[in-house]
Tab-separated table of N, CA and C in Angstrom:
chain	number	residue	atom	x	y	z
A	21	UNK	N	3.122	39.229	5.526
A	21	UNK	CA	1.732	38.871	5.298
A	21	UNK	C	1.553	37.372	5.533
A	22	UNK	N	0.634	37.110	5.936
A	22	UNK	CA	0.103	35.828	6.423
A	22	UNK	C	0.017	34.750	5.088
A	23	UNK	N	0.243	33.674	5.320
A	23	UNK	CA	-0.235	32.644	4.025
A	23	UNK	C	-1.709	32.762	4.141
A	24	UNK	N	-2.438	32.357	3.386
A	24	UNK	CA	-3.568	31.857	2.983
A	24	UNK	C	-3.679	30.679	3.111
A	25	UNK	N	-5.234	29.971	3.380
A	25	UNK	CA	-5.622	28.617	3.476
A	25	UNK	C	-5.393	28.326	2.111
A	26	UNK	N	-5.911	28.851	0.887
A	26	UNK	CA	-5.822	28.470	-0.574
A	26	UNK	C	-4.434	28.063	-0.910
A	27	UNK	N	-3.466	29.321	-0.563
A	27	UNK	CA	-1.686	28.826	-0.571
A	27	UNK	C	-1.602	28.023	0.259
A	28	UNK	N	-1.852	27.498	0.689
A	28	UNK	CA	-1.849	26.241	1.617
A	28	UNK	C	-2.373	24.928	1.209
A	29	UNK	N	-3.544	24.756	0.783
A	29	UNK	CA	-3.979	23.723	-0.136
A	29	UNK	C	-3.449	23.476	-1.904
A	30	UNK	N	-2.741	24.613	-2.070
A	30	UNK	CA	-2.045	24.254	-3.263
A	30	UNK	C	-0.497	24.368	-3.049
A	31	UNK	N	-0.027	24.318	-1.997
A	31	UNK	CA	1.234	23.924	-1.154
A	31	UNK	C	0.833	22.004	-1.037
A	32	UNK	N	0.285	21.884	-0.515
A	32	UNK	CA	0.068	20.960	-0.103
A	32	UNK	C	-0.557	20.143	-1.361
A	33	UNK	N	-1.225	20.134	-2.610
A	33	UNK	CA	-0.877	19.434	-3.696
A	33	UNK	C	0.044	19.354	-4.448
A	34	UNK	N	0.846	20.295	-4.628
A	34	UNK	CA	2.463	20.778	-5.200
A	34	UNK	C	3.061	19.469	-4.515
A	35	UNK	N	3.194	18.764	-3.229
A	35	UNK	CA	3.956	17.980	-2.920
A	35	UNK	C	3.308	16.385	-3.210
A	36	UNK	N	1.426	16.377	-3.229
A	36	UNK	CA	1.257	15.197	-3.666
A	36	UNK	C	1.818	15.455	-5.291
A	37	UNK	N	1.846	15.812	-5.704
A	37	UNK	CA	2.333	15.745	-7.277
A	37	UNK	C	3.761	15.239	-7.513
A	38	UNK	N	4.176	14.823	-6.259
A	38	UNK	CA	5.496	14.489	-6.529
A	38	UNK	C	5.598	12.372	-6.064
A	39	UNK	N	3.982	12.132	-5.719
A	39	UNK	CA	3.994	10.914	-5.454
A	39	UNK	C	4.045	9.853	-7.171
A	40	UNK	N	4.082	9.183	-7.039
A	40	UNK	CA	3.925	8.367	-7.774
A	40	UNK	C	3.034	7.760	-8.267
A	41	UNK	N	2.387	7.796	-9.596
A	41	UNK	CA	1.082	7.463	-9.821
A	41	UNK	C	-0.207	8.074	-9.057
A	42	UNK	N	0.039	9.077	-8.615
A	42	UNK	CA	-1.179	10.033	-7.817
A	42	UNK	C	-2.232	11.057	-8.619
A	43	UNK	N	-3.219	10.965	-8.722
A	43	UNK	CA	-3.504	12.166	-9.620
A	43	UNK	C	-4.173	13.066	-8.077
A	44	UNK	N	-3.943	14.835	-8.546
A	44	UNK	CA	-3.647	15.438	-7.428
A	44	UNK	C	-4.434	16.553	-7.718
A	45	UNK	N	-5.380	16.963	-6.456
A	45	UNK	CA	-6.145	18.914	-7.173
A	45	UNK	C	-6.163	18.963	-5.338
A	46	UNK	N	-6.050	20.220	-5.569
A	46	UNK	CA	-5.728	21.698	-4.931
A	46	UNK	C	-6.825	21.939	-3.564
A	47	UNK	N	-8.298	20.717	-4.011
A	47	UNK	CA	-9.202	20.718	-3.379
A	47	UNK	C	-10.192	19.696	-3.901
A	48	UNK	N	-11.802	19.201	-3.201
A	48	UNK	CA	-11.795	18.277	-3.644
A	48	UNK	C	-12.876	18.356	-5.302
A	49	UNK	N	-12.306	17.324	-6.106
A	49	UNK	CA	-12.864	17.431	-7.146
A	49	UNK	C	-14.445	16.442	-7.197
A	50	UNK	N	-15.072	17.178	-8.124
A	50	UNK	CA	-16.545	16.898	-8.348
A	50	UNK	C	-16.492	15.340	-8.412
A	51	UNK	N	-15.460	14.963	-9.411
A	51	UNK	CA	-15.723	13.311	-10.311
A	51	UNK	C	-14.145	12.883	-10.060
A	52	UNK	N	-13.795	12.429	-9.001
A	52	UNK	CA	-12.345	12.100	-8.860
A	52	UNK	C	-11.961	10.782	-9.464
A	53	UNK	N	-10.974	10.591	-10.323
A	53	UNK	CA	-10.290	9.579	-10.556
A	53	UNK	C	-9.274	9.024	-10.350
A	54	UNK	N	-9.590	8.133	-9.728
A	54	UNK	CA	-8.470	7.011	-8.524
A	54	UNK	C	-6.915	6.538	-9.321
A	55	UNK	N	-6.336	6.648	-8.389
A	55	UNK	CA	-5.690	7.076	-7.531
A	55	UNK	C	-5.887	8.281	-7.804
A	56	UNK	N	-6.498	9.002	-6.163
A	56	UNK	CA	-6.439	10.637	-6.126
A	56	UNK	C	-6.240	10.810	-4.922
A	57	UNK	N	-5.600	12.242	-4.418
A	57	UNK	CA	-5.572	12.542	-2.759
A	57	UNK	C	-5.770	14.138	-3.188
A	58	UNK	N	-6.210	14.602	-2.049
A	58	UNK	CA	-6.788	16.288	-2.119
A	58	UNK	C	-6.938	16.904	-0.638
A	59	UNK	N	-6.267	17.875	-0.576
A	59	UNK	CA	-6.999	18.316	1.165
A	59	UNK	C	-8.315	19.120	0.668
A	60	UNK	N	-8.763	18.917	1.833
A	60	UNK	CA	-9.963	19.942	2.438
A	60	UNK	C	-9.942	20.838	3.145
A	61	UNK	N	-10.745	22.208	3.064
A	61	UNK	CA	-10.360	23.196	3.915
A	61	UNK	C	-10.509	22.780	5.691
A	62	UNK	N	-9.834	23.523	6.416
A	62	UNK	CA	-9.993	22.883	7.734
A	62	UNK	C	-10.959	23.483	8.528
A	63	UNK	N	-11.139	23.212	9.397
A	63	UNK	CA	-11.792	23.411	10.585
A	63	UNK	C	-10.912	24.314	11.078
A	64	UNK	N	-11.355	26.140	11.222
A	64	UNK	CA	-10.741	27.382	12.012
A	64	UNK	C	-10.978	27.146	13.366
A	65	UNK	N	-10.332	27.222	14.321
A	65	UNK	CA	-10.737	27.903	15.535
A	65	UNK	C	-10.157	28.773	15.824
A	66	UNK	N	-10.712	30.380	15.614
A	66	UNK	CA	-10.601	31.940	15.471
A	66	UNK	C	-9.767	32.127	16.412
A	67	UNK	N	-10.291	32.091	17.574
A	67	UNK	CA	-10.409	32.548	18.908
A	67	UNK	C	-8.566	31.641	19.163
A	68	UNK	N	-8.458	30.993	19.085
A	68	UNK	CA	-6.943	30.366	19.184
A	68	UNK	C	-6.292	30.393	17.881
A	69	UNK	N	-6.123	30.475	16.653
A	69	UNK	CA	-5.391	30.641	15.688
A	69	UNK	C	-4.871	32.009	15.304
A	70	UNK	N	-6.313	32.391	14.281
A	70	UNK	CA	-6.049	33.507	13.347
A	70	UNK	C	-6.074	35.000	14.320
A	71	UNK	N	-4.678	36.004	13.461
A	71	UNK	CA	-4.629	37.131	14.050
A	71	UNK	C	-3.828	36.513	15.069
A	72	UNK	N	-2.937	35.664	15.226
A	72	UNK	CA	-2.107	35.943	16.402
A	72	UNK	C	-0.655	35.596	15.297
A	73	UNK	N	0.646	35.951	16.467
A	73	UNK	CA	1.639	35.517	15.553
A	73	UNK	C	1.916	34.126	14.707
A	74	UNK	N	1.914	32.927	15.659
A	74	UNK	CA	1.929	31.870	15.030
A	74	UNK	C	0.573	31.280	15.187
A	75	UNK	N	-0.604	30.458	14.123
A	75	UNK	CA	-1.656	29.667	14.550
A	75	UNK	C	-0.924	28.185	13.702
A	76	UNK	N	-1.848	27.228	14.008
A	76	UNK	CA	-2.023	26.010	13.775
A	76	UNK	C	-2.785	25.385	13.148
A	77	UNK	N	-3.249	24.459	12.187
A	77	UNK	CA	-4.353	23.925	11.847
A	77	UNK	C	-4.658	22.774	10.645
A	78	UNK	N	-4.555	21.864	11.151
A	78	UNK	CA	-5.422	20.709	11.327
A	78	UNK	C	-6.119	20.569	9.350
A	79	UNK	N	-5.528	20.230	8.429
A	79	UNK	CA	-6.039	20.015	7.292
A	79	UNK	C	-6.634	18.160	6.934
A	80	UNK	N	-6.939	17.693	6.786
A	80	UNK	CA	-7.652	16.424	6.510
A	80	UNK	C	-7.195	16.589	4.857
A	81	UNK	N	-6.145	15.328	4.467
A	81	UNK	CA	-6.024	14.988	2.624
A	81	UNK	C	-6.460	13.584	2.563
A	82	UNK	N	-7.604	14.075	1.502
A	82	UNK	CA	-8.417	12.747	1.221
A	82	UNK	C	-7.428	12.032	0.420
A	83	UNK	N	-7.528	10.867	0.462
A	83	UNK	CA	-6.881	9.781	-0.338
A	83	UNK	C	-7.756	8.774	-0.800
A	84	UNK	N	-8.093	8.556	-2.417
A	84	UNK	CA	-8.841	7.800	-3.348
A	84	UNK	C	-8.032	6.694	-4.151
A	85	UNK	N	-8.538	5.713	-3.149
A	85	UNK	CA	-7.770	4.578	-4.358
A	85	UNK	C	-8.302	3.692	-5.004
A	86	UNK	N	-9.563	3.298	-5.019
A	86	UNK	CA	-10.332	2.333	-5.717
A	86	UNK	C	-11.683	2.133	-5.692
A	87	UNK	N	-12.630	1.874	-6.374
A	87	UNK	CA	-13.784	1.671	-6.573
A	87	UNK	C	-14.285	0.359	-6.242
A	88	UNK	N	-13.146	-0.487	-6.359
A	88	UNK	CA	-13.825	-2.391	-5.395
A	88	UNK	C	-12.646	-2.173	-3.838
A	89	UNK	N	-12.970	-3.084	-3.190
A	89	UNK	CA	-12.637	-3.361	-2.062
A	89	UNK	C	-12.243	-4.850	-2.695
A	90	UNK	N	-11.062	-4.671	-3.061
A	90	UNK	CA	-10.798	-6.145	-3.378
A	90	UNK	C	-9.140	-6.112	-2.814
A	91	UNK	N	-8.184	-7.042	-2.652
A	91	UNK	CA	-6.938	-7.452	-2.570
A	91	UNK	C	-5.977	-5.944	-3.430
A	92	UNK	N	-5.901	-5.939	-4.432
A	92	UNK	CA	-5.219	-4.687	-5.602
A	92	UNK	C	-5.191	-3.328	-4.581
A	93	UNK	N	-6.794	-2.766	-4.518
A	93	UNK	CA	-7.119	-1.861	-3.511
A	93	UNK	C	-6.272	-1.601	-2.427
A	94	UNK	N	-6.387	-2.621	-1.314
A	94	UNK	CA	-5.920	-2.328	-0.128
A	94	UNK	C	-4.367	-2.687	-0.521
A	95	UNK	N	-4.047	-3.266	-1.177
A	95	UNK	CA	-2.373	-3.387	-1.194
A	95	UNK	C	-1.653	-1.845	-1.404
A	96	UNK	N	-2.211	-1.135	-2.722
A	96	UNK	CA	-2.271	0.078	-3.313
A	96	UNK	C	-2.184	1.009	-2.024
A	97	UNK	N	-3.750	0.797	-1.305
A	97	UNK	CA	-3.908	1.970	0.177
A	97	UNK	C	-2.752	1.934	0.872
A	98	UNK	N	-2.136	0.415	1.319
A	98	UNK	CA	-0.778	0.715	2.233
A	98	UNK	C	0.138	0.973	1.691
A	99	UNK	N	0.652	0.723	0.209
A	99	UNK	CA	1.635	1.996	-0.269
A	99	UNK	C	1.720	3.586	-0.311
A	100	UNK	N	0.387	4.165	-0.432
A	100	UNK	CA	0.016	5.596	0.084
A	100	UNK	C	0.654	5.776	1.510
A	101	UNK	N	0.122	4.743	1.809
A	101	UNK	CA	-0.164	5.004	3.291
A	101	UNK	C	1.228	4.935	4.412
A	102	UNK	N	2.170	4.370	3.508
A	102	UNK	CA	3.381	3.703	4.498
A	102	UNK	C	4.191	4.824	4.334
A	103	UNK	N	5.204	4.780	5.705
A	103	UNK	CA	5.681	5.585	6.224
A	103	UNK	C	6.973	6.288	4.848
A	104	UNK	N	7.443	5.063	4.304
A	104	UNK	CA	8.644	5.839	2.940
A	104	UNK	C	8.537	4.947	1.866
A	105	UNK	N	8.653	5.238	0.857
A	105	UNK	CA	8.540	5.027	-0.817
A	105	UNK	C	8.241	5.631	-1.427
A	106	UNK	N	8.339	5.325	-2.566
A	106	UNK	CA	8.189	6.055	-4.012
A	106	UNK	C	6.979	6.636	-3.929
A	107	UNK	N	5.521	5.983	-2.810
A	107	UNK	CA	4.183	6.344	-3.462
A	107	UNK	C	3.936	6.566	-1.865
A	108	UNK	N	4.591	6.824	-1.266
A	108	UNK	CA	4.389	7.811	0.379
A	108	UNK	C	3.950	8.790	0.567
A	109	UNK	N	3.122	9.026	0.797
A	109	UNK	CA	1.738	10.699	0.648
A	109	UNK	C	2.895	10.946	2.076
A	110	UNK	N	2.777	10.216	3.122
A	110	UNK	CA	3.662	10.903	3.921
A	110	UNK	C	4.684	11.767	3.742
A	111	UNK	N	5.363	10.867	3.173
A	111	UNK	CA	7.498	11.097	2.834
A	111	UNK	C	6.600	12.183	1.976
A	112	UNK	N	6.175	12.347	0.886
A	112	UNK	CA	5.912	13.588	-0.114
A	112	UNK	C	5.706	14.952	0.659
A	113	UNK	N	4.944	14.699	1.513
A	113	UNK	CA	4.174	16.160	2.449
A	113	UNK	C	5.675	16.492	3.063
A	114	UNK	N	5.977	15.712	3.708
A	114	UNK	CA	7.154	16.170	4.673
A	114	UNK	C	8.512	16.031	4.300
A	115	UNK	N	8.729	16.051	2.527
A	115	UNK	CA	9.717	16.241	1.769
A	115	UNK	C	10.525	16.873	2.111
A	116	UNK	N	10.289	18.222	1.723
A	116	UNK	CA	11.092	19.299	1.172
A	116	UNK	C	11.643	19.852	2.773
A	117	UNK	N	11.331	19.148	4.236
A	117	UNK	CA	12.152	19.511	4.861
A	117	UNK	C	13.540	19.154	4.759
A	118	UNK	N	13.949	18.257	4.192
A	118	UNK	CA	15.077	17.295	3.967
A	118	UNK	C	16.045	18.430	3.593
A	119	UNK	N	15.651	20.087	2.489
A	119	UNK	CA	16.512	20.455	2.271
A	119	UNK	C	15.920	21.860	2.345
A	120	UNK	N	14.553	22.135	2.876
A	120	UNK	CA	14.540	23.730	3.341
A	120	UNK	C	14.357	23.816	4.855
A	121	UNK	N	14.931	22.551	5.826
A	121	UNK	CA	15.248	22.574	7.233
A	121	UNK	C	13.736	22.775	7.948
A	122	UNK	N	13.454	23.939	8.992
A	122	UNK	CA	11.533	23.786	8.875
A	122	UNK	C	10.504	24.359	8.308
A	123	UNK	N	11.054	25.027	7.079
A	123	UNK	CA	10.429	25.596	6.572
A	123	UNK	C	10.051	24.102	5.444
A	124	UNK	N	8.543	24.400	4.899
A	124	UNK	CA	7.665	23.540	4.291
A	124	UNK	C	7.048	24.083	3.657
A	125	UNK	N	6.764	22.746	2.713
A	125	UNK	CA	5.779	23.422	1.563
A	125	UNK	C	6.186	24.700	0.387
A	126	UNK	N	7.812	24.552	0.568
A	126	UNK	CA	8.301	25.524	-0.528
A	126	UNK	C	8.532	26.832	0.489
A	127	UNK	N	8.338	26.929	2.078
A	127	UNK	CA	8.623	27.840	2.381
A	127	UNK	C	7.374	28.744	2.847
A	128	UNK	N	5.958	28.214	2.132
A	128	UNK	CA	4.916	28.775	2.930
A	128	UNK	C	4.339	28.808	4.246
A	129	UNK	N	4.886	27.507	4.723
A	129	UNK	CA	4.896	27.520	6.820
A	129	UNK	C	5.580	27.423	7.033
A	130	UNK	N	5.914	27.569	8.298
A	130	UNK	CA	6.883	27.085	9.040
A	130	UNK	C	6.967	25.748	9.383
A	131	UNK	N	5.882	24.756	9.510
A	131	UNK	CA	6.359	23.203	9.573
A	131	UNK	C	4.728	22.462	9.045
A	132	UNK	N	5.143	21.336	9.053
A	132	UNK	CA	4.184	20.416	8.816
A	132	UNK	C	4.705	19.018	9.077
A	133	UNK	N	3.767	18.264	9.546
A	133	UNK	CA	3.648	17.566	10.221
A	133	UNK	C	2.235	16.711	9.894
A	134	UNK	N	2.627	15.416	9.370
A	134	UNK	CA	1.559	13.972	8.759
A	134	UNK	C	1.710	13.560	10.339
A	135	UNK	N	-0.166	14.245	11.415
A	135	UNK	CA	-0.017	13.083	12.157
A	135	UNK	C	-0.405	11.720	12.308
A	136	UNK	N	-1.033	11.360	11.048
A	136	UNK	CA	-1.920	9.675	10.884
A	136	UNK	C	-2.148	9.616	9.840
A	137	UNK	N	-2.960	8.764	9.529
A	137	UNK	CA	-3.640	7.985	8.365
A	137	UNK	C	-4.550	7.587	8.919
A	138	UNK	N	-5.663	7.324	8.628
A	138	UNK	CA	-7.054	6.482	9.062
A	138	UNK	C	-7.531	6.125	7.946
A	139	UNK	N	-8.114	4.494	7.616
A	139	UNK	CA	-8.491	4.338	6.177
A	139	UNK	C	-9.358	4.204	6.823
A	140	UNK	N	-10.526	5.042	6.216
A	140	UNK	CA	-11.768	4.891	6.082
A	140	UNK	C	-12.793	3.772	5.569
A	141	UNK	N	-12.017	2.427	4.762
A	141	UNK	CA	-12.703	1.846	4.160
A	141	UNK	C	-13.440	2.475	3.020
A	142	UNK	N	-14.735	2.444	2.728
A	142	UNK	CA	-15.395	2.637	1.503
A	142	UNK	C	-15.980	4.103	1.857
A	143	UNK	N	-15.396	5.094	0.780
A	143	UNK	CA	-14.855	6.471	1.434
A	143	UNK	C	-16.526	7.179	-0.003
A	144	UNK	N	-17.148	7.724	-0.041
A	144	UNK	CA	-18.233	8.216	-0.683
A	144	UNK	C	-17.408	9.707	-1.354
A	145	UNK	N	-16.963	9.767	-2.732
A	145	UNK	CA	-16.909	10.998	-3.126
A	145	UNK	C	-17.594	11.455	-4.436
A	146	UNK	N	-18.001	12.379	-4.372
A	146	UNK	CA	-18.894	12.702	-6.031
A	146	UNK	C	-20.326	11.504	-6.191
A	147	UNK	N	-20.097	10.935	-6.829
A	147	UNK	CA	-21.183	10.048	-7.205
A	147	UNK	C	-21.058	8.933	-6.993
A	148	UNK	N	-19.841	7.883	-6.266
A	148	UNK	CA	-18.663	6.935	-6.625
A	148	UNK	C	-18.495	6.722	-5.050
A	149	UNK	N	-18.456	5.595	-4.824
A	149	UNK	CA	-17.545	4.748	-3.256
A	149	UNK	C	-16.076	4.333	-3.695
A	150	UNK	N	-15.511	4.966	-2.533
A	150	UNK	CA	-13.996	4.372	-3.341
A	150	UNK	C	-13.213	3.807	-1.936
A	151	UNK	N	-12.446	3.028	-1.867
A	151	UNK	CA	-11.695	2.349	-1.074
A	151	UNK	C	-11.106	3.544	-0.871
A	152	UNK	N	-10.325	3.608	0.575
A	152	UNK	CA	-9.348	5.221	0.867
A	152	UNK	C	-9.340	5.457	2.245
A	153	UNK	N	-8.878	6.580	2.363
A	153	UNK	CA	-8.687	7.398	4.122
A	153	UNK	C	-8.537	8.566	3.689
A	154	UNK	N	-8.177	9.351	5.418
A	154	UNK	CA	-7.814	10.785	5.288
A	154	UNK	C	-6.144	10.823	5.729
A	155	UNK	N	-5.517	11.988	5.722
A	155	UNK	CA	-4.304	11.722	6.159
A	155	UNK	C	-4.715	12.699	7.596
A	156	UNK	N	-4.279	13.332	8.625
A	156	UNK	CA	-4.403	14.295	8.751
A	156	UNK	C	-2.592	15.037	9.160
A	157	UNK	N	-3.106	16.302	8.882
A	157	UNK	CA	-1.632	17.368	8.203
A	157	UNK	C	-1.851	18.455	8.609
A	158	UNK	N	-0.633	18.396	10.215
A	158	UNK	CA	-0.612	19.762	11.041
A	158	UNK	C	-0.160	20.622	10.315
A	159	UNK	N	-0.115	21.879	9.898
A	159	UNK	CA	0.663	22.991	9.665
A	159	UNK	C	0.844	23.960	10.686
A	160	UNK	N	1.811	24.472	11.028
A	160	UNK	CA	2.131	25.784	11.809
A	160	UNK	C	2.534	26.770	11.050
A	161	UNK	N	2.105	28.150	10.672
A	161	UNK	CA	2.454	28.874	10.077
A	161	UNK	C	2.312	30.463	10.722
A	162	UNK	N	2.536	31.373	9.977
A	162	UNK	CA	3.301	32.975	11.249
A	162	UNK	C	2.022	33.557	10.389
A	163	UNK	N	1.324	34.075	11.080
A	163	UNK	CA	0.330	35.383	11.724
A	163	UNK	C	0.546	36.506	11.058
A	164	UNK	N	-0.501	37.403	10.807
A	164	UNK	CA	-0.308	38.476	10.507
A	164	UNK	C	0.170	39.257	11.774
């Protein structure tokens, strides 16, 4: 049986929960409090993905780090943001290949893959502007 987008977005917070100082949901929350990162459901394209053996697709994880745009902020964003450390949204997502080879996410795809970061600058969520970006986070996973 096929994963689910939902097992997939809570695959994919299961591993921000392993960042450091991150607070982490499954999807995005109403009133987020910073430091936060969350994916969003993705963008399907039917006609090339779903119903075949393997599809692909393209998740966007928001990343929330501050409410000023001051010095603290952006120092904070490039620790998210950098390629390895303790507080690497990267290194976190693309963990657990280190010891389940290409299987990811505990085994729910077959791979994943952080291809960027883009900071958005002053990112609008809930009611609140917050300093931040998106990550974006290939998954390949097997078809019904």
């Amino acid at each position: 049986m096929a994963t689910t987008i939902p097992q997939i977005m809570t695959g994919i917070e299961t591993r921000l929960k392993t960042v450091r100082g991150l607070r982490t949901a499954d999807h995005a929350p109403g009133d987020p409090l910073p430091p936060a990162a969350f994916p969003l459901v993705p963008a399907i394209p039917y006609r090339e993905t779903m119903g075949r053996a393997h599809y692909t697709l393209t998740f966007r994880v928001v990343l929330l780090v501050s409410g000023q745009l001051d010095r603290a902020g952006q120092h904070l964003l490039a620790e998210f943001a950098s390629q390895g450390g303790p507080r690497s949204i990267r290194a976190a997502l693309e963990g657990d290949r280190e010891t389940t080879g290409a299987q990811t996410l505990g085994g729910l795809v077959d791979d994943l893959v952080v291809d960027g970061f883009d900071p958005d600058g002053l990112v609008d969520a809930g009611l609140a502007g917050y300093i931040g970006g998106v990550f974006s986070v290939r998954i390949m996973a097997s078809g019904v």
